[in-house]
JSON list of C-alpha atoms in Angstrom, two decimals:
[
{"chain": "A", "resi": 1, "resn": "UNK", "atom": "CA", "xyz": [-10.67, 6.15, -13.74]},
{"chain": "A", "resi": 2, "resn": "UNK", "atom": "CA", "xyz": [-9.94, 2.70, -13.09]},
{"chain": "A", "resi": 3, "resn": "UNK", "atom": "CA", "xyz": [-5.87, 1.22, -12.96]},
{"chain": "A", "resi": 4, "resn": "UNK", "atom": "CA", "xyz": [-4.32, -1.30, -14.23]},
{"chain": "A", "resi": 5, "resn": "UNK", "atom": "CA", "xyz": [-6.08, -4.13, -13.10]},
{"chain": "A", "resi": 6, "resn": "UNK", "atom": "CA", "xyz": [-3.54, -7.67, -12.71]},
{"chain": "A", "resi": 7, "resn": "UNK", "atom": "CA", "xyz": [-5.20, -11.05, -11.68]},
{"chain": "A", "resi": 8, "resn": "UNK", "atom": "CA", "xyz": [-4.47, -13.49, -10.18]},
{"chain": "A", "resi": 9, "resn": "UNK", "atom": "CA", "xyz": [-2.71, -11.36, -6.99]},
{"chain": "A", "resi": 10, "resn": "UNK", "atom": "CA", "xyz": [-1.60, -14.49, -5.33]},
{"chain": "A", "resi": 11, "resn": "UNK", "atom": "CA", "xyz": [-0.65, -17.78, -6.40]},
{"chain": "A", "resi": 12, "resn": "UNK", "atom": "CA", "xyz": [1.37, -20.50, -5.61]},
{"chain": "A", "resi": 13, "resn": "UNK", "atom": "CA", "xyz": [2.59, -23.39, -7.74]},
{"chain": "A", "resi": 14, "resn": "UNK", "atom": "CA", "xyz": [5.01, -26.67, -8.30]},
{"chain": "A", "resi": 15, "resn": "UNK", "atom": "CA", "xyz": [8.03, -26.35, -10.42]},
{"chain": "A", "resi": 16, "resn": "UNK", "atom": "CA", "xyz": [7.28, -28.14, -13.07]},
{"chain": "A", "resi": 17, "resn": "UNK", "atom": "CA", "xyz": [3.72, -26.42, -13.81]},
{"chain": "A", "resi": 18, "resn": "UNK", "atom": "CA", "xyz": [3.01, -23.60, -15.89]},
{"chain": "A", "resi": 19, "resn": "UNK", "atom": "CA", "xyz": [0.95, -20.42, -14.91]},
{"chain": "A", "resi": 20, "resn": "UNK", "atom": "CA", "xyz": [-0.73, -17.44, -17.16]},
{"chain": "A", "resi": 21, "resn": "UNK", "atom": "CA", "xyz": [-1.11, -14.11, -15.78]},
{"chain": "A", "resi": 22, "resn": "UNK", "atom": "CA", "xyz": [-3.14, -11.22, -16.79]},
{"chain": "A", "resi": 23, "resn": "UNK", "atom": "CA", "xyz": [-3.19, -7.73, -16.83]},
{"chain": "A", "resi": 24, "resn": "UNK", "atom": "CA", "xyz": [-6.13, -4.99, -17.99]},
{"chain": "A", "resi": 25, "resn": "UNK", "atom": "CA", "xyz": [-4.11, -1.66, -18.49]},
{"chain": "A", "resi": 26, "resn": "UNK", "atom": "CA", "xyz": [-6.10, 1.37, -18.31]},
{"chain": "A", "resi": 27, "resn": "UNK", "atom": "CA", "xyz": [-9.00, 2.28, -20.74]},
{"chain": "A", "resi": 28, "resn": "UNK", "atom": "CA", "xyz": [-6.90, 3.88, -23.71]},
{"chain": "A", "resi": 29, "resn": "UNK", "atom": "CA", "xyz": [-3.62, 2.60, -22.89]},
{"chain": "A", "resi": 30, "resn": "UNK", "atom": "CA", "xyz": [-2.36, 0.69, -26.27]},
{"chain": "A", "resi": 31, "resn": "UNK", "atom": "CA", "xyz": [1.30, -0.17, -24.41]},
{"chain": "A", "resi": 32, "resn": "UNK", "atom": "CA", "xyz": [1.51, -3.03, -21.73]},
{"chain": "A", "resi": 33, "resn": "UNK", "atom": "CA", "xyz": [4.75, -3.96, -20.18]},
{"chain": "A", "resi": 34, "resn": "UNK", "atom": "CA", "xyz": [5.78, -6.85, -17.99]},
{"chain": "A", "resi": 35, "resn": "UNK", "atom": "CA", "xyz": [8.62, -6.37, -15.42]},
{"chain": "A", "resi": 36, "resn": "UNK", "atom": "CA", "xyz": [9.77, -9.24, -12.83]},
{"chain": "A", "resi": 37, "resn": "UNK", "atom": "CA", "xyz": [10.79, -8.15, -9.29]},
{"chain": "A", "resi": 38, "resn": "UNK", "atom": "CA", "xyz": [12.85, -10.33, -6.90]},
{"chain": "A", "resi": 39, "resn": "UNK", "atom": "CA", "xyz": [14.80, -9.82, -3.76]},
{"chain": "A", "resi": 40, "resn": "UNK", "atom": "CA", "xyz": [17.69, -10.73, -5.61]},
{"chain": "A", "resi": 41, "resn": "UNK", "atom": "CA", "xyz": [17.35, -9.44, -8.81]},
{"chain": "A", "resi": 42, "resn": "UNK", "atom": "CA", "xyz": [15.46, -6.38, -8.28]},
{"chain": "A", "resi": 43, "resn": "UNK", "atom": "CA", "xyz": [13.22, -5.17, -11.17]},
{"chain": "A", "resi": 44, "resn": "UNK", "atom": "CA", "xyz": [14.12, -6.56, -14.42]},
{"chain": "A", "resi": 45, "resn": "UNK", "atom": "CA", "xyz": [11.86, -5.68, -17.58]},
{"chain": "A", "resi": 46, "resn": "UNK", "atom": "CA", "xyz": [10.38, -9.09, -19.01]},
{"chain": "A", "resi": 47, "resn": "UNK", "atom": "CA", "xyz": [8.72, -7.95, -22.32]},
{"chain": "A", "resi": 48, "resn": "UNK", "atom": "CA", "xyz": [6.35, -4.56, -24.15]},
{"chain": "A", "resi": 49, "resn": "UNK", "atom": "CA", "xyz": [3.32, -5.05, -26.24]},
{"chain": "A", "resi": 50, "resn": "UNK", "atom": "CA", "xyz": [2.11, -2.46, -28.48]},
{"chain": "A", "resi": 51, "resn": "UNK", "atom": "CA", "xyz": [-1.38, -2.82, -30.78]},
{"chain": "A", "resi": 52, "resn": "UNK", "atom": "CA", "xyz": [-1.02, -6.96, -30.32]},
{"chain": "A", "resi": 53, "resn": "UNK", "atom": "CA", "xyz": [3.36, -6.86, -31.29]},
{"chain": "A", "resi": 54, "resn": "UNK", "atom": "CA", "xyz": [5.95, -7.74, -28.95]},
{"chain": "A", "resi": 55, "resn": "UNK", "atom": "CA", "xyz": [8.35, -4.64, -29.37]},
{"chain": "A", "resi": 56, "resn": "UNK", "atom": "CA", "xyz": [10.27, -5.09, -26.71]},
{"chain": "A", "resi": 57, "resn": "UNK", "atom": "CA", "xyz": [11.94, -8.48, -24.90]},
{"chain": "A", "resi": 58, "resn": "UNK", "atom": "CA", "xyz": [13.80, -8.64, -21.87]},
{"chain": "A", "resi": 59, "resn": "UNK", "atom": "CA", "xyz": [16.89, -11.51, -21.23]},
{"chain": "A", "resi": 60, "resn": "UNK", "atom": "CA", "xyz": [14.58, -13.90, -19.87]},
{"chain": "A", "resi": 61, "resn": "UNK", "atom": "CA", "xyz": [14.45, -17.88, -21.08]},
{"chain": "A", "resi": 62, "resn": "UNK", "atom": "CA", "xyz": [12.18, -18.45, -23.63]},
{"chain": "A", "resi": 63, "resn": "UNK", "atom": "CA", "xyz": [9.76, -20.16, -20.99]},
{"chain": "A", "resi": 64, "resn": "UNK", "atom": "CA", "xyz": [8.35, -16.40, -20.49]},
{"chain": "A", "resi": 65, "resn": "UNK", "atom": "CA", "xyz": [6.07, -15.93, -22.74]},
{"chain": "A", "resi": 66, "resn": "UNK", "atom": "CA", "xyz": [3.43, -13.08, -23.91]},
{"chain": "A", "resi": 67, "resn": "UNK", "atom": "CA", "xyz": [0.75, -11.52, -25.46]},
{"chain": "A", "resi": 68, "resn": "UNK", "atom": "CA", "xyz": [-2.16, -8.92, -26.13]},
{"chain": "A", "resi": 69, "resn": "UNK", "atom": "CA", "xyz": [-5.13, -9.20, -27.32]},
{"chain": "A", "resi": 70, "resn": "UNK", "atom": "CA", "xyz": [-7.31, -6.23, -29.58]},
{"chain": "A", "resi": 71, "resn": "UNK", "atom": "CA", "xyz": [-8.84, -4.92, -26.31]},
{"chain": "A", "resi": 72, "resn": "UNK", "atom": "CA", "xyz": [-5.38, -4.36, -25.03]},
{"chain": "A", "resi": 73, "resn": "UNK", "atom": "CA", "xyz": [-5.36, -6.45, -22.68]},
{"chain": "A", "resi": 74, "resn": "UNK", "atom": "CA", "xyz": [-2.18, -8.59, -22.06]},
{"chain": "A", "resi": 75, "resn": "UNK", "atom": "CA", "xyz": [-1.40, -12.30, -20.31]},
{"chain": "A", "resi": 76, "resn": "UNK", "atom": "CA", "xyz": [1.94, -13.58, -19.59]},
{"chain": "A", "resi": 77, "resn": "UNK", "atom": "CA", "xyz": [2.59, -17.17, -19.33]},
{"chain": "A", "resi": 78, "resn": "UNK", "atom": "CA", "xyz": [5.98, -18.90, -17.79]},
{"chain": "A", "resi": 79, "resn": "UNK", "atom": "CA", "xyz": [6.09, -22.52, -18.78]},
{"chain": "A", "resi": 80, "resn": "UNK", "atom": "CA", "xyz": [8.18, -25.37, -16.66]},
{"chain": "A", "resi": 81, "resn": "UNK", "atom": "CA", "xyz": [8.37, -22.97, -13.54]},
{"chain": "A", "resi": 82, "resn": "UNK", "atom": "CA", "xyz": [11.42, -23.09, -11.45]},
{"chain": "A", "resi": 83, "resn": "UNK", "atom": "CA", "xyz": [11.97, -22.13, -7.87]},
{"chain": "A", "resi": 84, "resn": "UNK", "atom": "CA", "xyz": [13.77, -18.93, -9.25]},
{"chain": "A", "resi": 85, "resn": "UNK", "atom": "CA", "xyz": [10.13, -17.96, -10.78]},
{"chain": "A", "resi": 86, "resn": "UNK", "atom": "CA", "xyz": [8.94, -16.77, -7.47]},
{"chain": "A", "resi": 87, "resn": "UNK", "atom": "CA", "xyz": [8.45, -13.10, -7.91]},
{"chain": "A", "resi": 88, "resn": "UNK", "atom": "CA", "xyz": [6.25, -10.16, -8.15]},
{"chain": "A", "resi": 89, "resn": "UNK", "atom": "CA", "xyz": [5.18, -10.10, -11.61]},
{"chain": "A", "resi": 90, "resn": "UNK", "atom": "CA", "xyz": [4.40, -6.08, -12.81]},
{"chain": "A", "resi": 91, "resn": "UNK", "atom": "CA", "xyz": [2.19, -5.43, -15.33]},
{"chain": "A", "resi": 92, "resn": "UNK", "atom": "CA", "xyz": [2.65, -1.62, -16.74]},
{"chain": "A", "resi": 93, "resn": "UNK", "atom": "CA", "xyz": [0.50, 0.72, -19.20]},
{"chain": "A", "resi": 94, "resn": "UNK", "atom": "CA", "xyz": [0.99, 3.74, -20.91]},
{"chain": "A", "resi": 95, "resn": "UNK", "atom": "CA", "xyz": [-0.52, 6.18, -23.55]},
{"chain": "A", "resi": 96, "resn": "UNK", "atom": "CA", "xyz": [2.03, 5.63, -26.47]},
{"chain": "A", "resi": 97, "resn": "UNK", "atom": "CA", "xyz": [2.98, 9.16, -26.81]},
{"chain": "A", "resi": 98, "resn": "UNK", "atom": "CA", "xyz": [3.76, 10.74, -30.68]},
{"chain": "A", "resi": 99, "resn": "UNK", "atom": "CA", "xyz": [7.24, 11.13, -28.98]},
{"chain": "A", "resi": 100, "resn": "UNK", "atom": "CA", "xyz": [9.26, 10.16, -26.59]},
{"chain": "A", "resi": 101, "resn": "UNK", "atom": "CA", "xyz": [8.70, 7.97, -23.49]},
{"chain": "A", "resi": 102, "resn": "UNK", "atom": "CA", "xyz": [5.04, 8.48, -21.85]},
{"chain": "A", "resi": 103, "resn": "UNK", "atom": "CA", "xyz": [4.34, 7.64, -18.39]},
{"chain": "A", "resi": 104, "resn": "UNK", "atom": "CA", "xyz": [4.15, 4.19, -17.05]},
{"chain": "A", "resi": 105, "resn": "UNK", "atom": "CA", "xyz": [1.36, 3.38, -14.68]},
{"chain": "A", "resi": 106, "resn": "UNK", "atom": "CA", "xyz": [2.11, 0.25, -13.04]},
{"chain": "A", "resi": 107, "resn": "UNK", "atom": "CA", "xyz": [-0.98, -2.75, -11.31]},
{"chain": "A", "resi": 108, "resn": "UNK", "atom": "CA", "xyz": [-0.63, -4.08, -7.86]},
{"chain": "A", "resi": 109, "resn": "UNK", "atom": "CA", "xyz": [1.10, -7.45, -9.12]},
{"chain": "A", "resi": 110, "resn": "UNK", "atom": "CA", "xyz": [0.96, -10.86, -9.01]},
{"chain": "A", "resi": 111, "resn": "UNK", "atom": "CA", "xyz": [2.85, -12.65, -6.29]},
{"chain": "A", "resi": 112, "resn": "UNK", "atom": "CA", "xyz": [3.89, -15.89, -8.02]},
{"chain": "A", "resi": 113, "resn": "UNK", "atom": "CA", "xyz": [5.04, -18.88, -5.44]},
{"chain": "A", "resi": 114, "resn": "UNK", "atom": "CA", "xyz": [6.93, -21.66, -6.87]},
{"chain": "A", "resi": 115, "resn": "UNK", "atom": "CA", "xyz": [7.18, -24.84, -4.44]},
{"chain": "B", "resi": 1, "resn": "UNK", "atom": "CA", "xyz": [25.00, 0.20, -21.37]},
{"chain": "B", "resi": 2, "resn": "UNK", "atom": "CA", "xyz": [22.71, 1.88, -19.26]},
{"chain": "B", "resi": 3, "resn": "UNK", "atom": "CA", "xyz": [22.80, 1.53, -15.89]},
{"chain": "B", "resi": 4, "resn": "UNK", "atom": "CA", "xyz": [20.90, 3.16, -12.72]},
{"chain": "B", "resi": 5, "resn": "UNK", "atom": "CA", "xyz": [22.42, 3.32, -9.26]},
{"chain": "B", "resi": 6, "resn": "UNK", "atom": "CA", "xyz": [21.16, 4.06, -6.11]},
{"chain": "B", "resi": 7, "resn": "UNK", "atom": "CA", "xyz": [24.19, 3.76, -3.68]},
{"chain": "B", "resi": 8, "resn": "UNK", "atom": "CA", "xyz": [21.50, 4.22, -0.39]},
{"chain": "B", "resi": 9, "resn": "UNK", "atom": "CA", "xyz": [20.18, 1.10, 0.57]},
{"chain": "B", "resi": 10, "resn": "UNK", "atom": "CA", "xyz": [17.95, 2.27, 3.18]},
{"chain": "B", "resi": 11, "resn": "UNK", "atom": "CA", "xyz": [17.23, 5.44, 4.96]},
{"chain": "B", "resi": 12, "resn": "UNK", "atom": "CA", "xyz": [15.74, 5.87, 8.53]},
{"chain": "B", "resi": 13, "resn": "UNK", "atom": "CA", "xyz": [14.65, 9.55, 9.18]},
{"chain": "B", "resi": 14, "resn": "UNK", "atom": "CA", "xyz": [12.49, 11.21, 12.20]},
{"chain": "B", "resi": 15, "resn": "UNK", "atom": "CA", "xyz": [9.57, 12.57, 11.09]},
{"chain": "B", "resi": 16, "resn": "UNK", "atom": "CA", "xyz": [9.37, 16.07, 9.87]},
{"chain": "B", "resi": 17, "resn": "UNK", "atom": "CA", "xyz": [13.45, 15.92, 8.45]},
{"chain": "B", "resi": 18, "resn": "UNK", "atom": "CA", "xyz": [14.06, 16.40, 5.00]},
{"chain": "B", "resi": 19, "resn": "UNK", "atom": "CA", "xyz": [15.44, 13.27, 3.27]},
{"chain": "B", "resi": 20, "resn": "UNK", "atom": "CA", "xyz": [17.42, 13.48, -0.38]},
{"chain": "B", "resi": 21, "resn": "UNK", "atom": "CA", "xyz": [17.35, 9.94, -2.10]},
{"chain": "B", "resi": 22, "resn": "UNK", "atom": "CA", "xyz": [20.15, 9.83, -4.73]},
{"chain": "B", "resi": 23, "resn": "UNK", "atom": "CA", "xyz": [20.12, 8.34, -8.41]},
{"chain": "B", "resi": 24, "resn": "UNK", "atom": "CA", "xyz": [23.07, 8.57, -10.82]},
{"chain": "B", "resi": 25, "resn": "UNK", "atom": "CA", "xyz": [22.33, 7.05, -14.49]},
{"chain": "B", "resi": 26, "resn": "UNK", "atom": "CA", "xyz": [24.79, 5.92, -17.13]},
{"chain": "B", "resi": 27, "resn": "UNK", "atom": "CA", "xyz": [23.56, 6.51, -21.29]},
{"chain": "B", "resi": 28, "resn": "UNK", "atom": "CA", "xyz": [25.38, 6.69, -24.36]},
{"chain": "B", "resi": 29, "resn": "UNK", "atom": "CA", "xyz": [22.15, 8.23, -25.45]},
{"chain": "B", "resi": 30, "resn": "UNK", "atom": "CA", "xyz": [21.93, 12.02, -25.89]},
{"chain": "B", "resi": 31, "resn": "UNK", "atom": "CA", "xyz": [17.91, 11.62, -25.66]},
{"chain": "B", "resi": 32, "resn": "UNK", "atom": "CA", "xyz": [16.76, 9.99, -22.47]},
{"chain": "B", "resi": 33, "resn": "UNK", "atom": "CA", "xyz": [13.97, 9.86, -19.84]},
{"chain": "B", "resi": 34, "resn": "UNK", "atom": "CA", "xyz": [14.25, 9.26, -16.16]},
{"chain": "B", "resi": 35, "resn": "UNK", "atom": "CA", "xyz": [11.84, 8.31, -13.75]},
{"chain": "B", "resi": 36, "resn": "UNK", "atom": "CA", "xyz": [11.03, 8.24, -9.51]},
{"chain": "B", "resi": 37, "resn": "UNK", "atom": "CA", "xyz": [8.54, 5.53, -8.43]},
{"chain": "B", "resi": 38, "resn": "UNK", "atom": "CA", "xyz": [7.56, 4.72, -5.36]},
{"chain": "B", "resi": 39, "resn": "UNK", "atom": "CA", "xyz": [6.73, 1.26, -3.99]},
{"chain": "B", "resi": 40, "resn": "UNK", "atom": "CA", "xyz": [4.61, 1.05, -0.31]},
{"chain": "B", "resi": 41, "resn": "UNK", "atom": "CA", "xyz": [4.14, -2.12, 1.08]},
{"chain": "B", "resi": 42, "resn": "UNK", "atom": "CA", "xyz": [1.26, -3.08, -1.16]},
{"chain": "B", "resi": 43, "resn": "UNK", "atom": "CA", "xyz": [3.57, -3.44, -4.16]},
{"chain": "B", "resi": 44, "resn": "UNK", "atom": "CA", "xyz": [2.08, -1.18, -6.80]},
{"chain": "B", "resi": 45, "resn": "UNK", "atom": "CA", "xyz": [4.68, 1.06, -8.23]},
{"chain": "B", "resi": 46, "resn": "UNK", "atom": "CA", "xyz": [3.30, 4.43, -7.66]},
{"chain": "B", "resi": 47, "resn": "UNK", "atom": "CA", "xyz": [4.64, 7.01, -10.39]},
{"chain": "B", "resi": 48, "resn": "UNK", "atom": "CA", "xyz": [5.81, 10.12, -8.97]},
{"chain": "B", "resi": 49, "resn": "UNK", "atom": "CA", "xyz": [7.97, 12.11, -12.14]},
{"chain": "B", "resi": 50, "resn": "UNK", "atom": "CA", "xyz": [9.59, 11.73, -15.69]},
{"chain": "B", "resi": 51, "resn": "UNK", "atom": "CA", "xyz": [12.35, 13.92, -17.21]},
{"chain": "B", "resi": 52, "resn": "UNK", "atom": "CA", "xyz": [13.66, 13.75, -20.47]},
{"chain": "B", "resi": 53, "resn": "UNK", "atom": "CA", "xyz": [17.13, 14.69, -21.25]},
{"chain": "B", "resi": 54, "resn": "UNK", "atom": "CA", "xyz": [16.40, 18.03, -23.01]},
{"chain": "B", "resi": 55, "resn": "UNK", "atom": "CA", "xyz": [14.95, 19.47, -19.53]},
{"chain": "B", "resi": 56, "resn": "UNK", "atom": "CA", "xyz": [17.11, 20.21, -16.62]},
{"chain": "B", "resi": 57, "resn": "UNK", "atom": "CA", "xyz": [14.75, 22.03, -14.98]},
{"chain": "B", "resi": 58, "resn": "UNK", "atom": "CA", "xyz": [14.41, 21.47, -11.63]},
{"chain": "B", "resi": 59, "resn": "UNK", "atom": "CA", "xyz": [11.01, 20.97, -10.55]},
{"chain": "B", "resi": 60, "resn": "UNK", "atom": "CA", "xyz": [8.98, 20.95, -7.01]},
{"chain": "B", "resi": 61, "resn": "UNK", "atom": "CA", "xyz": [5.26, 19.25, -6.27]},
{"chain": "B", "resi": 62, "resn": "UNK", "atom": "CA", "xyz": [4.66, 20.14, -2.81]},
{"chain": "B", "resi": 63, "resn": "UNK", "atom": "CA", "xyz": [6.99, 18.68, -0.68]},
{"chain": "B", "resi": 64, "resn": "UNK", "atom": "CA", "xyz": [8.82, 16.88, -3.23]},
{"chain": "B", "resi": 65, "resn": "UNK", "atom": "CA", "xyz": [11.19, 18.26, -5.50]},
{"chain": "B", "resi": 66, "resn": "UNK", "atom": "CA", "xyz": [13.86, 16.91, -8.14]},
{"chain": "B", "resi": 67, "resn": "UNK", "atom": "CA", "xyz": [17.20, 17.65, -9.10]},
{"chain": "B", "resi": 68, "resn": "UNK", "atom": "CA", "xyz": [18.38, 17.08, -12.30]},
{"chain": "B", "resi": 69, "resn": "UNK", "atom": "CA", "xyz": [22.31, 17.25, -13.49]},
{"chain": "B", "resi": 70, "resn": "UNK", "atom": "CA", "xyz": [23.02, 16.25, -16.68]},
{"chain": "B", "resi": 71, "resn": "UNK", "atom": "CA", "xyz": [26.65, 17.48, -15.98]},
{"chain": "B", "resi": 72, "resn": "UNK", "atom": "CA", "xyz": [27.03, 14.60, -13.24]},
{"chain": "B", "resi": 73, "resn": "UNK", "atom": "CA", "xyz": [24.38, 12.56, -14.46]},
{"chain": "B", "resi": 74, "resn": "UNK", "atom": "CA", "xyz": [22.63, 12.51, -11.26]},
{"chain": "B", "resi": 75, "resn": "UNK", "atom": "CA", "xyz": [18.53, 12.53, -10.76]},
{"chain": "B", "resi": 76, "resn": "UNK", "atom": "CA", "xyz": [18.12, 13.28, -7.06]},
{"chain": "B", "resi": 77, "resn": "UNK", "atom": "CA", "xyz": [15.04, 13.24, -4.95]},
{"chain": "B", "resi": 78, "resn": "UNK", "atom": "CA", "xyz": [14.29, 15.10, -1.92]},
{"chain": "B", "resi": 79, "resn": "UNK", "atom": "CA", "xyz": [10.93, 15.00, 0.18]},
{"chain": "B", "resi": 80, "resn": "UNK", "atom": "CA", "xyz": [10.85, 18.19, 2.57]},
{"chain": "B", "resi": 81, "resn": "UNK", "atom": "CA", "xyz": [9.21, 17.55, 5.80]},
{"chain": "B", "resi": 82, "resn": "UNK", "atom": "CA", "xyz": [9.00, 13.62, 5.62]},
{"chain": "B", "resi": 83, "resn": "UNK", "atom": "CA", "xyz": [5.77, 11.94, 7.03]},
{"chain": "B", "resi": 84, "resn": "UNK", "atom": "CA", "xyz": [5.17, 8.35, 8.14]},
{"chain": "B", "resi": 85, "resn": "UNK", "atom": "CA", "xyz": [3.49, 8.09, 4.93]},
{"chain": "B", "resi": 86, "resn": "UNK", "atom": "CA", "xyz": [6.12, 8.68, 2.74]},
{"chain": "B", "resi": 87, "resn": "UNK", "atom": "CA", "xyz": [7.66, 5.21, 4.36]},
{"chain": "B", "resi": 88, "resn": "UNK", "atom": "CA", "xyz": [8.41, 3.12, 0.99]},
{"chain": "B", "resi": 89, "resn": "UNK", "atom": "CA", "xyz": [11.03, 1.86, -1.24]},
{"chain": "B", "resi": 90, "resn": "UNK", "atom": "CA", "xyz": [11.71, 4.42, -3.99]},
{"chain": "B", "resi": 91, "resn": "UNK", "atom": "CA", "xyz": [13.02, 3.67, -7.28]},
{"chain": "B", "resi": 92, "resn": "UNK", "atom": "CA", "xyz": [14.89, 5.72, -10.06]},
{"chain": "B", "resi": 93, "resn": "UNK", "atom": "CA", "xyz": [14.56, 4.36, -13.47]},
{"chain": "B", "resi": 94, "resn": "UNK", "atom": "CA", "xyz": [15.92, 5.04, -17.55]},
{"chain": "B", "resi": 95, "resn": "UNK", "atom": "CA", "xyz": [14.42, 4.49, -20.22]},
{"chain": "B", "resi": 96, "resn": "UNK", "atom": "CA", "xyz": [16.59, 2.48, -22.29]},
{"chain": "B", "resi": 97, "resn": "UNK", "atom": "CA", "xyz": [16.84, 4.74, -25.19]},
{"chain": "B", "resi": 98, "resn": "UNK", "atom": "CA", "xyz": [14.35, 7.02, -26.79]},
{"chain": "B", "resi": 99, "resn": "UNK", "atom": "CA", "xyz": [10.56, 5.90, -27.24]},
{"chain": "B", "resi": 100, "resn": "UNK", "atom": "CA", "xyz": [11.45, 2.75, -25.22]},
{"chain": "B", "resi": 101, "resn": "UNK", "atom": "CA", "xyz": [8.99, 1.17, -22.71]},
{"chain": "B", "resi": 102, "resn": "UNK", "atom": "CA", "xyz": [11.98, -0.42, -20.88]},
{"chain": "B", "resi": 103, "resn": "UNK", "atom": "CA", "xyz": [12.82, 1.01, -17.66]},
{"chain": "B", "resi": 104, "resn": "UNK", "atom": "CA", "xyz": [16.07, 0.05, -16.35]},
{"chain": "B", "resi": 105, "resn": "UNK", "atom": "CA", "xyz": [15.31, 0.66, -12.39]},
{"chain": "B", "resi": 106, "resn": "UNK", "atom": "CA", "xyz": [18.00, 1.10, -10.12]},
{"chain": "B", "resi": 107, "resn": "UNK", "atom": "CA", "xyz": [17.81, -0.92, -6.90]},
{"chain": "B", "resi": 108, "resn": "UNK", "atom": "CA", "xyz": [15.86, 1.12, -4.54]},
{"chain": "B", "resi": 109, "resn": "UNK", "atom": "CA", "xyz": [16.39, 3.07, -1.39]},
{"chain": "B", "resi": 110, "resn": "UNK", "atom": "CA", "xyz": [14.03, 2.00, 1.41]},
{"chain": "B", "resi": 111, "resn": "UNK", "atom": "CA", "xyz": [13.06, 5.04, 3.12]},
{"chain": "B", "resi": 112, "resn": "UNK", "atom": "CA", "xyz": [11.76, 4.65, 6.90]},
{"chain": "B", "resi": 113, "resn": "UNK", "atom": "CA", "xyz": [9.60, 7.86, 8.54]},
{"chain": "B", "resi": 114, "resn": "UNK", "atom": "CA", "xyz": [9.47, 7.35, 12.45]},
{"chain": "B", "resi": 115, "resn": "UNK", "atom": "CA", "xyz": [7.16, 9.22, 13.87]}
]
């Protein structure tokens, strides 16, 4: 069964510029997450999408942006990037369980580079 | 607030030693779930176990096995018989309450296997 599939894996960009990321979680999983990892920061949780809503939102600037679509499927967008953008961006999918927490399988990433 | 620690930066272990990677969590929350991911060099978070707070089972997959104290909040990891393999950077993670997608992920412990 296929993963969770995140494109682009590389990219590199000016500050300034804006960039949209995407993520296919895998076939049946209804719950996409975005996390941001940095040297610095570590792994800090950007936003969750369930069924097309934004349940969940991180403390990020309102420059990070997000959605899903019917299919599931989710994009991210940051807007005006800054240097402090660069970062693996984590896209995350799970089976929404009746209860509780299910498990999150996470894509390879997408290593953003802002110059 | 919730908060995950992982005091061990980075462990360097010959192979074959057994290696305990230690997590201690902080909740208000009496209904919980905790996490161990690993992360190898190509960046995809690899999901290894989830507990909830109602199990303190502990629990062993081959040479891995968990233990789980609710009494000093602590979620410990220990991989018998380490390989080169197992060379990563392991994270412990919360969810942030119950039926919440957001992890809170401790900082990691970069675990080096020489052969």
């Amino acid at each position: 069964k296929a993963g969770v599939t995140q494109t682009p894996r590389y990219l590199i960009k000016t500050r300034g510029q804006q960039v949209t990321l995407s993520c296919s979680p895998i076939s049946g999983h209804r719950s996409v997450s975005w996390y941001q990892q940095t040297p610095g920061q570590g792994l800090q949780f950007l936003f969750e999408y369930f069924s097309e809503t934004q349940r969940n939102k991180g403390n990020f600037p309102g420059r990070f942006s997000g959605r899903q679509f019917s299919n599931s499927r989710s994009e991210m967008n940051v807007s005006t990037l800054e240097l402090g953008d660069s970062a693996l961006y984590l896209c995350a999918s799970s089976l929404v369980a009746a209860r509780g927490v299910g498990e999150l399988f996470f894509g390879e990433g997408s290593r953003l580079t802002v110059l | 607030a919730q908060k995950v620690t992982q005091a061990q930066t980075e462990i360097s272990v010959v192979e074959k030693e057994d290696v305990t990677l230690d997590c201690v969590y902080e909740t208000r929350d009496t209904t919980y779930y905790l996490f161990w991911y690993k992360q190898p060099p190509s960046g995809e978070l690899v999901f290894l176990i989830r507990r909830n707070s109602f199990d303190e089972q502990n629990e062993i997959s081959g040479r891995y096995s968990w233990n789980f104290q609710k009494s000093t909040s602590s979620f410990n990891f220990t991989i018998t018989a380490s390989q080169v393999v197992d060379s990563a950077v392991y994270f412990c993670a919360l969810s942030e309450r119950d039926s919440s997608y957001k992890l809170i992920f401790g900082s990691g412990t970069r675990l080096l296997v020489r052969p």
